[in-house]
């Protein structure tokens, strides 16, 4: 039992944790947008999108990776232009 607690994180376990943390952060980004809390909403979205990009890479899922890579590029380009 103790060895299970101290076992290193597997890619599946890491993906599970990152997926849920990124999802909560993105939900906070939506809430921040709803309340007009700019630029905090953008910062939250960037972290959430980065998390999902990592999940896509860990899962070798090209669709998730592509969507979040494009979203990250668009968000960073938009933030840099302001």
PDB file of N, CA and C in Angstrom:
ATOM      1  N   UNK A   1       0.827  -1.196   0.000  1.00  0.00           N
ATOM      2  CA  UNK A   1       0.000   0.000   0.000  1.00  0.00           C
ATOM      3  C   UNK A   1       0.867   1.254   0.000  1.00  0.00           C
ATOM      4  N   UNK A   2       1.905   1.276   0.825  1.00  0.00           N
ATOM      5  CA  UNK A   2       2.774   2.453   0.884  1.00  0.00           C
ATOM      6  C   UNK A   2       3.477   2.673  -0.444  1.00  0.00           C
ATOM      7  N   UNK A   3       3.805   1.580  -1.144  1.00  0.00           N
ATOM      8  CA  UNK A   3       4.477   1.729  -2.435  1.00  0.00           C
ATOM      9  C   UNK A   3       3.564   2.384  -3.462  1.00  0.00           C
ATOM     10  N   UNK A   4       2.233   2.172  -3.343  1.00  0.00           N
ATOM     11  CA  UNK A   4       1.301   2.816  -4.254  1.00  0.00           C
ATOM     12  C   UNK A   4       1.255   4.320  -4.024  1.00  0.00           C
ATOM     13  N   UNK A   5       1.334   4.731  -2.784  1.00  0.00           N
ATOM     14  CA  UNK A   5       1.291   6.155  -2.460  1.00  0.00           C
ATOM     15  C   UNK A   5       2.542   6.850  -2.961  1.00  0.00           C
ATOM     16  N   UNK A   6       3.668   6.174  -2.869  1.00  0.00           N
ATOM     17  CA  UNK A   6       4.944   6.771  -3.252  1.00  0.00           C
ATOM     18  C   UNK A   6       5.314   6.514  -4.706  1.00  0.00           C
ATOM     19  N   UNK A   7       4.491   5.766  -5.412  1.00  0.00           N
ATOM     20  CA  UNK A   7       4.789   5.442  -6.808  1.00  0.00           C
ATOM     21  C   UNK A   7       4.785   6.707  -7.659  1.00  0.00           C
ATOM     22  N   UNK A   8       5.693   6.778  -8.633  1.00  0.00           N
ATOM     23  CA  UNK A   8       5.707   7.952  -9.505  1.00  0.00           C
ATOM     24  C   UNK A   8       4.428   8.039 -10.331  1.00  0.00           C
ATOM     25  N   UNK A   9       4.075   9.237 -10.709  1.00  0.00           N
ATOM     26  CA  UNK A   9       2.859   9.454 -11.505  1.00  0.00           C
ATOM     27  C   UNK A   9       3.034   8.836 -12.886  1.00  0.00           C
ATOM     28  N   UNK A  10       2.070   8.056 -13.290  1.00  0.00           N
ATOM     29  CA  UNK A  10       2.077   7.491 -14.626  1.00  0.00           C
ATOM     30  C   UNK A  10       1.551   8.546 -15.590  1.00  0.00           C
ATOM     31  N   UNK A  11       1.825   8.403 -16.878  1.00  0.00           N
ATOM     32  CA  UNK A  11       1.284   9.372 -17.839  1.00  0.00           C
ATOM     33  C   UNK A  11      -0.246   9.467 -17.777  1.00  0.00           C
ATOM     34  N   UNK A  12      -0.916   8.341 -17.525  1.00  0.00           N
ATOM     35  CA  UNK A  12      -2.379   8.369 -17.441  1.00  0.00           C
ATOM     36  C   UNK A  12      -2.832   9.154 -16.216  1.00  0.00           C
ATOM     37  N   UNK A  13      -2.163   8.931 -15.099  1.00  0.00           N
ATOM     38  CA  UNK A  13      -2.525   9.647 -13.864  1.00  0.00           C
ATOM     39  C   UNK A  13      -2.220  11.137 -14.019  1.00  0.00           C
ATOM     40  N   UNK A  14      -1.085  11.447 -14.630  1.00  0.00           N
ATOM     41  CA  UNK A  14      -0.723  12.840 -14.866  1.00  0.00           C
ATOM     42  C   UNK A  14      -1.750  13.509 -15.775  1.00  0.00           C
ATOM     43  N   UNK A  15      -2.133  12.818 -16.837  1.00  0.00           N
ATOM     44  CA  UNK A  15      -3.136  13.363 -17.759  1.00  0.00           C
ATOM     45  C   UNK A  15      -4.454  13.584 -17.040  1.00  0.00           C
ATOM     46  N   UNK A  16      -4.848  12.653 -16.178  1.00  0.00           N
ATOM     47  CA  UNK A  16      -6.088  12.788 -15.419  1.00  0.00           C
ATOM     48  C   UNK A  16      -6.060  14.043 -14.547  1.00  0.00           C
ATOM     49  N   UNK A  17      -4.955  14.239 -13.836  1.00  0.00           N
ATOM     50  CA  UNK A  17      -4.836  15.409 -12.960  1.00  0.00           C
ATOM     51  C   UNK A  17      -4.814  16.716 -13.758  1.00  0.00           C
ATOM     52  N   UNK A  18      -4.015  16.751 -14.805  1.00  0.00           N
ATOM     53  CA  UNK A  18      -3.901  17.970 -15.618  1.00  0.00           C
ATOM     54  C   UNK A  18      -5.236  18.289 -16.274  1.00  0.00           C
ATOM     55  N   UNK A  19      -5.932  17.252 -16.756  1.00  0.00           N
ATOM     56  CA  UNK A  19      -7.226  17.439 -17.419  1.00  0.00           C
ATOM     57  C   UNK A  19      -8.225  18.119 -16.492  1.00  0.00           C
ATOM     58  N   UNK A  20      -8.321  17.650 -15.259  1.00  0.00           N
ATOM     59  CA  UNK A  20      -9.302  18.223 -14.342  1.00  0.00           C
ATOM     60  C   UNK A  20      -8.891  19.592 -13.823  1.00  0.00           C
ATOM     61  N   UNK A  21      -7.618  19.778 -13.566  1.00  0.00           N
ATOM     62  CA  UNK A  21      -7.148  21.103 -13.123  1.00  0.00           C
ATOM     63  C   UNK A  21      -7.352  22.121 -14.237  1.00  0.00           C
ATOM     64  N   UNK A  22      -7.002  21.757 -15.474  1.00  0.00           N
ATOM     65  CA  UNK A  22      -7.177  22.662 -16.609  1.00  0.00           C
ATOM     66  C   UNK A  22      -8.650  22.976 -16.831  1.00  0.00           C
ATOM     67  N   UNK A  23      -9.516  21.987 -16.641  1.00  0.00           N
ATOM     68  CA  UNK A  23     -10.951  22.213 -16.824  1.00  0.00           C
ATOM     69  C   UNK A  23     -11.491  23.198 -15.797  1.00  0.00           C
ATOM     70  N   UNK A  24     -11.088  23.041 -14.550  1.00  0.00           N
ATOM     71  CA  UNK A  24     -11.534  23.973 -13.499  1.00  0.00           C
ATOM     72  C   UNK A  24     -11.021  25.375 -13.792  1.00  0.00           C
ATOM     73  N   UNK A  25      -9.770  25.486 -14.221  1.00  0.00           N
ATOM     74  CA  UNK A  25      -9.202  26.803 -14.530  1.00  0.00           C
ATOM     75  C   UNK A  25      -9.946  27.441 -15.695  1.00  0.00           C
ATOM     76  N   UNK A  26     -10.300  26.662 -16.716  1.00  0.00           N
ATOM     77  CA  UNK A  26     -11.059  27.231 -17.832  1.00  0.00           C
ATOM     78  C   UNK A  26     -12.446  27.666 -17.393  1.00  0.00           C
ATOM     79  N   UNK A  27     -13.088  26.910 -16.521  1.00  0.00           N
ATOM     80  CA  UNK A  27     -14.390  27.330 -15.995  1.00  0.00           C
ATOM     81  C   UNK A  27     -14.253  28.648 -15.239  1.00  0.00           C
ATOM     82  N   UNK A  28     -13.177  28.798 -14.489  1.00  0.00           N
ATOM     83  CA  UNK A  28     -12.924  30.078 -13.813  1.00  0.00           C
ATOM     84  C   UNK A  28     -12.720  31.194 -14.835  1.00  0.00           C
ATOM     85  N   UNK A  29     -12.089  30.873 -15.961  1.00  0.00           N
ATOM     86  CA  UNK A  29     -11.921  31.850 -17.037  1.00  0.00           C
ATOM     87  C   UNK A  29     -13.259  32.294 -17.606  1.00  0.00           C
ATOM     88  N   UNK A  30     -14.193  31.349 -17.773  1.00  0.00           N
ATOM     89  CA  UNK A  30     -15.538  31.709 -18.245  1.00  0.00           C
ATOM     90  C   UNK A  30     -16.242  32.602 -17.231  1.00  0.00           C
ATOM     91  N   UNK A  31     -16.112  32.258 -15.963  1.00  0.00           N
ATOM     92  CA  UNK A  31     -16.730  33.082 -14.917  1.00  0.00           C
ATOM     93  C   UNK A  31     -16.120  34.483 -14.910  1.00  0.00           C
ATOM     94  N   UNK A  32     -14.797  34.558 -15.042  1.00  0.00           N
ATOM     95  CA  UNK A  32     -14.129  35.857 -15.067  1.00  0.00           C
ATOM     96  C   UNK A  32     -14.586  36.681 -16.268  1.00  0.00           C
ATOM     97  N   UNK A  33     -14.815  36.027 -17.400  1.00  0.00           N
ATOM     98  CA  UNK A  33     -15.333  36.736 -18.569  1.00  0.00           C
ATOM     99  C   UNK A  33     -16.730  37.261 -18.288  1.00  0.00           C
ATOM    100  N   UNK A  34     -17.552  36.438 -17.677  1.00  0.00           N
ATOM    101  CA  UNK A  34     -18.920  36.842 -17.359  1.00  0.00           C
ATOM    102  C   UNK A  34     -18.980  38.043 -16.433  1.00  0.00           C
ATOM    103  N   UNK A  35     -18.029  38.135 -15.530  1.00  0.00           N
ATOM    104  CA  UNK A  35     -17.992  39.251 -14.594  1.00  0.00           C
ATOM    105  C   UNK A  35     -17.164  40.429 -15.110  1.00  0.00           C
ATOM    106  N   UNK A  36     -16.605  40.292 -16.308  1.00  0.00           N
ATOM    107  CA  UNK A  36     -15.822  41.377 -16.898  1.00  0.00           C
ATOM    108  C   UNK A  36     -14.465  41.565 -16.253  1.00  0.00           C
ATOM    109  N   UNK A  37     -13.916  40.524 -15.690  1.00  0.00           N
ATOM    110  CA  UNK A  37     -12.615  40.613 -15.023  1.00  0.00           C
ATOM    111  C   UNK A  37     -11.482  40.409 -16.022  1.00  0.00           C
ATOM    112  N   UNK A  38     -11.261  41.429 -16.830  1.00  0.00           N
ATOM    113  CA  UNK A  38     -10.157  41.373 -17.775  1.00  0.00           C
ATOM    114  C   UNK A  38      -8.948  42.063 -17.166  1.00  0.00           C
ATOM    115  N   UNK A  39      -7.771  41.660 -17.403  1.00  0.00           N
ATOM    116  CA  UNK A  39      -7.313  40.573 -18.274  1.00  0.00           C
ATOM    117  C   UNK A  39      -7.225  39.215 -17.567  1.00  0.00           C
ATOM    118  N   UNK A  40      -7.709  39.108 -16.328  1.00  0.00           N
ATOM    119  CA  UNK A  40      -7.601  37.847 -15.582  1.00  0.00           C
ATOM    120  C   UNK A  40      -8.245  36.690 -16.320  1.00  0.00           C
ATOM    121  N   UNK A  41      -9.350  36.958 -17.019  1.00  0.00           N
ATOM    122  CA  UNK A  41      -9.998  35.886 -17.767  1.00  0.00           C
ATOM    123  C   UNK A  41      -9.044  35.303 -18.818  1.00  0.00           C
ATOM    124  N   UNK A  42      -8.290  36.170 -19.476  1.00  0.00           N
ATOM    125  CA  UNK A  42      -7.350  35.693 -20.496  1.00  0.00           C
ATOM    126  C   UNK A  42      -6.232  34.861 -19.881  1.00  0.00           C
ATOM    127  N   UNK A  43      -5.737  35.287 -18.744  1.00  0.00           N
ATOM    128  CA  UNK A  43      -4.677  34.534 -18.079  1.00  0.00           C
ATOM    129  C   UNK A  43      -5.175  33.139 -17.685  1.00  0.00           C
ATOM    130  N   UNK A  44      -6.391  33.087 -17.165  1.00  0.00           N
ATOM    131  CA  UNK A  44      -6.968  31.798 -16.800  1.00  0.00           C
ATOM    132  C   UNK A  44      -7.146  30.906 -18.031  1.00  0.00           C
ATOM    133  N   UNK A  45      -7.644  31.499 -19.118  1.00  0.00           N
ATOM    134  CA  UNK A  45      -7.826  30.718 -20.342  1.00  0.00           C
ATOM    135  C   UNK A  45      -6.495  30.205 -20.879  1.00  0.00           C
ATOM    136  N   UNK A  46      -5.453  31.000 -20.832  1.00  0.00           N
ATOM    137  CA  UNK A  46      -4.145  30.556 -21.330  1.00  0.00           C
ATOM    138  C   UNK A  46      -3.657  29.349 -20.525  1.00  0.00           C
ATOM    139  N   UNK A  47      -3.812  29.401 -19.219  1.00  0.00           N
ATOM    140  CA  UNK A  47      -3.375  28.275 -18.383  1.00  0.00           C
ATOM    141  C   UNK A  47      -4.226  27.036 -18.671  1.00  0.00           C
ATOM    142  N   UNK A  48      -5.533  27.217 -18.788  1.00  0.00           N
ATOM    143  CA  UNK A  48      -6.411  26.093 -19.088  1.00  0.00           C
ATOM    144  C   UNK A  48      -6.129  25.477 -20.449  1.00  0.00           C
ATOM    145  N   UNK A  49      -5.919  26.313 -21.443  1.00  0.00           N
ATOM    146  CA  UNK A  49      -5.614  25.818 -22.790  1.00  0.00           C
ATOM    147  C   UNK A  49      -4.266  25.103 -22.798  1.00  0.00           C
ATOM    148  N   UNK A  50      -3.299  25.643 -22.088  1.00  0.00           N
ATOM    149  CA  UNK A  50      -1.995  24.984 -21.992  1.00  0.00           C
ATOM    150  C   UNK A  50      -2.144  23.609 -21.346  1.00  0.00           C
ATOM    151  N   UNK A  51      -2.952  23.531 -20.304  1.00  0.00           N
ATOM    152  CA  UNK A  51      -3.186  22.238 -19.664  1.00  0.00           C
ATOM    153  C   UNK A  51      -3.776  21.227 -20.626  1.00  0.00           C
ATOM    154  N   UNK A  52      -4.782  21.636 -21.392  1.00  0.00           N
ATOM    155  CA  UNK A  52      -5.396  20.718 -22.350  1.00  0.00           C
ATOM    156  C   UNK A  52      -4.448  20.385 -23.494  1.00  0.00           C
ATOM    157  N   UNK A  53      -3.572  21.304 -23.855  1.00  0.00           N
ATOM    158  CA  UNK A  53      -2.550  21.004 -24.862  1.00  0.00           C
ATOM    159  C   UNK A  53      -1.629  19.895 -24.346  1.00  0.00           C
ATOM    160  N   UNK A  54      -1.246  19.985 -23.094  1.00  0.00           N
ATOM    161  CA  UNK A  54      -0.406  18.947 -22.485  1.00  0.00           C
ATOM    162  C   UNK A  54      -1.137  17.608 -22.469  1.00  0.00           C
ATOM    163  N   UNK A  55      -2.427  17.618 -22.132  1.00  0.00           N
ATOM    164  CA  UNK A  55      -3.215  16.385 -22.131  1.00  0.00           C
ATOM    165  C   UNK A  55      -3.249  15.773 -23.536  1.00  0.00           C
ATOM    166  N   UNK A  56      -3.464  16.599 -24.537  1.00  0.00           N
ATOM    167  CA  UNK A  56      -3.468  16.101 -25.909  1.00  0.00           C
ATOM    168  C   UNK A  56      -2.153  15.441 -26.276  1.00  0.00           C
ATOM    169  N   UNK A  57      -1.058  16.041 -25.835  1.00  0.00           N
ATOM    170  CA  UNK A  57       0.255  15.450 -26.111  1.00  0.00           C
ATOM    171  C   UNK A  57       0.445  14.145 -25.350  1.00  0.00           C
ATOM    172  N   UNK A  58       0.044  14.104 -24.082  1.00  0.00           N
ATOM    173  CA  UNK A  58       0.178  12.882 -23.291  1.00  0.00           C
ATOM    174  C   UNK A  58      -0.661  11.743 -23.862  1.00  0.00           C
ATOM    175  N   UNK A  59      -1.824  12.079 -24.392  1.00  0.00           N
ATOM    176  CA  UNK A  59      -2.712  11.068 -24.975  1.00  0.00           C
ATOM    177  C   UNK A  59      -2.372  10.759 -26.427  1.00  0.00           C
ATOM    178  N   UNK A  60      -1.447  11.487 -27.015  1.00  0.00           N
ATOM    179  CA  UNK A  60      -1.166  11.377 -28.450  1.00  0.00           C
ATOM    180  C   UNK A  60      -2.439  11.589 -29.266  1.00  0.00           C
ATOM    181  N   UNK A  61      -3.239  12.545 -28.845  1.00  0.00           N
ATOM    182  CA  UNK A  61      -4.507  12.850 -29.511  1.00  0.00           C
ATOM    183  C   UNK A  61      -4.292  14.091 -30.371  1.00  0.00           C
ATOM    184  N   UNK A  62      -4.212  13.890 -31.677  1.00  0.00           N
ATOM    185  CA  UNK A  62      -3.895  14.997 -32.585  1.00  0.00           C
ATOM    186  C   UNK A  62      -4.985  16.060 -32.618  1.00  0.00           C
ATOM    187  N   UNK A  63      -6.238  15.660 -32.511  1.00  0.00           N
ATOM    188  CA  UNK A  63      -7.335  16.636 -32.557  1.00  0.00           C
ATOM    189  C   UNK A  63      -7.277  17.575 -31.350  1.00  0.00           C
ATOM    190  N   UNK A  64      -7.139  17.009 -30.147  1.00  0.00           N
ATOM    191  CA  UNK A  64      -7.054  17.846 -28.945  1.00  0.00           C
ATOM    192  C   UNK A  64      -5.811  18.726 -29.007  1.00  0.00           C
ATOM    193  N   UNK A  65      -4.699  18.155 -29.439  1.00  0.00           N
ATOM    194  CA  UNK A  65      -3.452  18.919 -29.546  1.00  0.00           C
ATOM    195  C   UNK A  65      -3.597  20.062 -30.546  1.00  0.00           C
ATOM    196  N   UNK A  66      -4.149  19.787 -31.713  1.00  0.00           N
ATOM    197  CA  UNK A  66      -4.290  20.808 -32.745  1.00  0.00           C
ATOM    198  C   UNK A  66      -5.198  21.948 -32.297  1.00  0.00           C
ATOM    199  N   UNK A  67      -6.362  21.606 -31.771  1.00  0.00           N
ATOM    200  CA  UNK A  67      -7.315  22.638 -31.346  1.00  0.00           C
ATOM    201  C   UNK A  67      -6.694  23.545 -30.287  1.00  0.00           C
ATOM    202  N   UNK A  68      -6.011  22.960 -29.321  1.00  0.00           N
ATOM    203  CA  UNK A  68      -5.469  23.776 -28.240  1.00  0.00           C
ATOM    204  C   UNK A  68      -4.177  24.492 -28.627  1.00  0.00           C
ATOM    205  N   UNK A  69      -3.433  23.942 -29.570  1.00  0.00           N
ATOM    206  CA  UNK A  69      -2.265  24.650 -30.089  1.00  0.00           C
ATOM    207  C   UNK A  69      -2.696  25.896 -30.865  1.00  0.00           C
ATOM    208  N   UNK A  70      -3.714  25.753 -31.697  1.00  0.00           N
ATOM    209  CA  UNK A  70      -4.235  26.896 -32.450  1.00  0.00           C
ATOM    210  C   UNK A  70      -4.845  27.929 -31.486  1.00  0.00           C
ATOM    211  N   UNK A  71      -5.607  27.457 -30.501  1.00  0.00           N
ATOM    212  CA  UNK A  71      -6.206  28.366 -29.519  1.00  0.00           C
ATOM    213  C   UNK A  71      -5.121  29.124 -28.755  1.00  0.00           C
ATOM    214  N   UNK A  72      -4.070  28.419 -28.353  1.00  0.00           N
ATOM    215  CA  UNK A  72      -2.973  29.072 -27.625  1.00  0.00           C
ATOM    216  C   UNK A  72      -2.303  30.131 -28.497  1.00  0.00           C
ATOM    217  N   UNK A  73      -2.039  29.798 -29.748  1.00  0.00           N
ATOM    218  CA  UNK A  73      -1.422  30.768 -30.655  1.00  0.00           C
ATOM    219  C   UNK A  73      -2.296  31.989 -30.866  1.00  0.00           C
ATOM    220  N   UNK A  74      -3.597  31.770 -31.056  1.00  0.00           N
ATOM    221  CA  UNK A  74      -4.515  32.890 -31.264  1.00  0.00           C
ATOM    222  C   UNK A  74      -4.604  33.768 -30.025  1.00  0.00           C
ATOM    223  N   UNK A  75      -4.679  33.137 -28.866  1.00  0.00           N
ATOM    224  CA  UNK A  75      -4.779  33.918 -27.628  1.00  0.00           C
ATOM    225  C   UNK A  75      -3.512  34.724 -27.371  1.00  0.00           C
ATOM    226  N   UNK A  76      -2.363  34.106 -27.551  1.00  0.00           N
ATOM    227  CA  UNK A  76      -1.113  34.818 -27.304  1.00  0.00           C
ATOM    228  C   UNK A  76      -0.899  35.932 -28.323  1.00  0.00           C
ATOM    229  N   UNK A  77      -1.275  35.693 -29.576  1.00  0.00           N
ATOM    230  CA  UNK A  77      -1.154  36.745 -30.598  1.00  0.00           C
ATOM    231  C   UNK A  77      -2.081  37.899 -30.259  1.00  0.00           C
ATOM    232  N   UNK A  78      -3.302  37.591 -29.854  1.00  0.00           N
ATOM    233  CA  UNK A  78      -4.247  38.632 -29.479  1.00  0.00           C
ATOM    234  C   UNK A  78      -3.789  39.424 -28.269  1.00  0.00           C
ATOM    235  N   UNK A  79      -3.247  38.720 -27.284  1.00  0.00           N
ATOM    236  CA  UNK A  79      -2.765  39.405 -26.064  1.00  0.00           C
ATOM    237  C   UNK A  79      -1.552  40.289 -26.385  1.00  0.00           C
ATOM    238  N   UNK A  80      -0.694  39.825 -27.290  1.00  0.00           N
ATOM    239  CA  UNK A  80       0.509  40.596 -27.647  1.00  0.00           C
ATOM    240  C   UNK A  80       0.157  41.844 -28.445  1.00  0.00           C
ATOM    241  N   UNK A  81      -0.962  41.818 -29.142  1.00  0.00           N
ATOM    242  CA  UNK A  81      -1.321  42.958 -30.000  1.00  0.00           C
ATOM    243  C   UNK A  81      -1.996  44.093 -29.222  1.00  0.00           C
ATOM    244  N   UNK A  82      -2.302  43.870 -27.976  1.00  0.00           N
ATOM    245  CA  UNK A  82      -2.998  44.919 -27.200  1.00  0.00           C
ATOM    246  C   UNK A  82      -2.041  45.854 -26.552  1.00  0.00           C
TER     247      UNK A  82
END
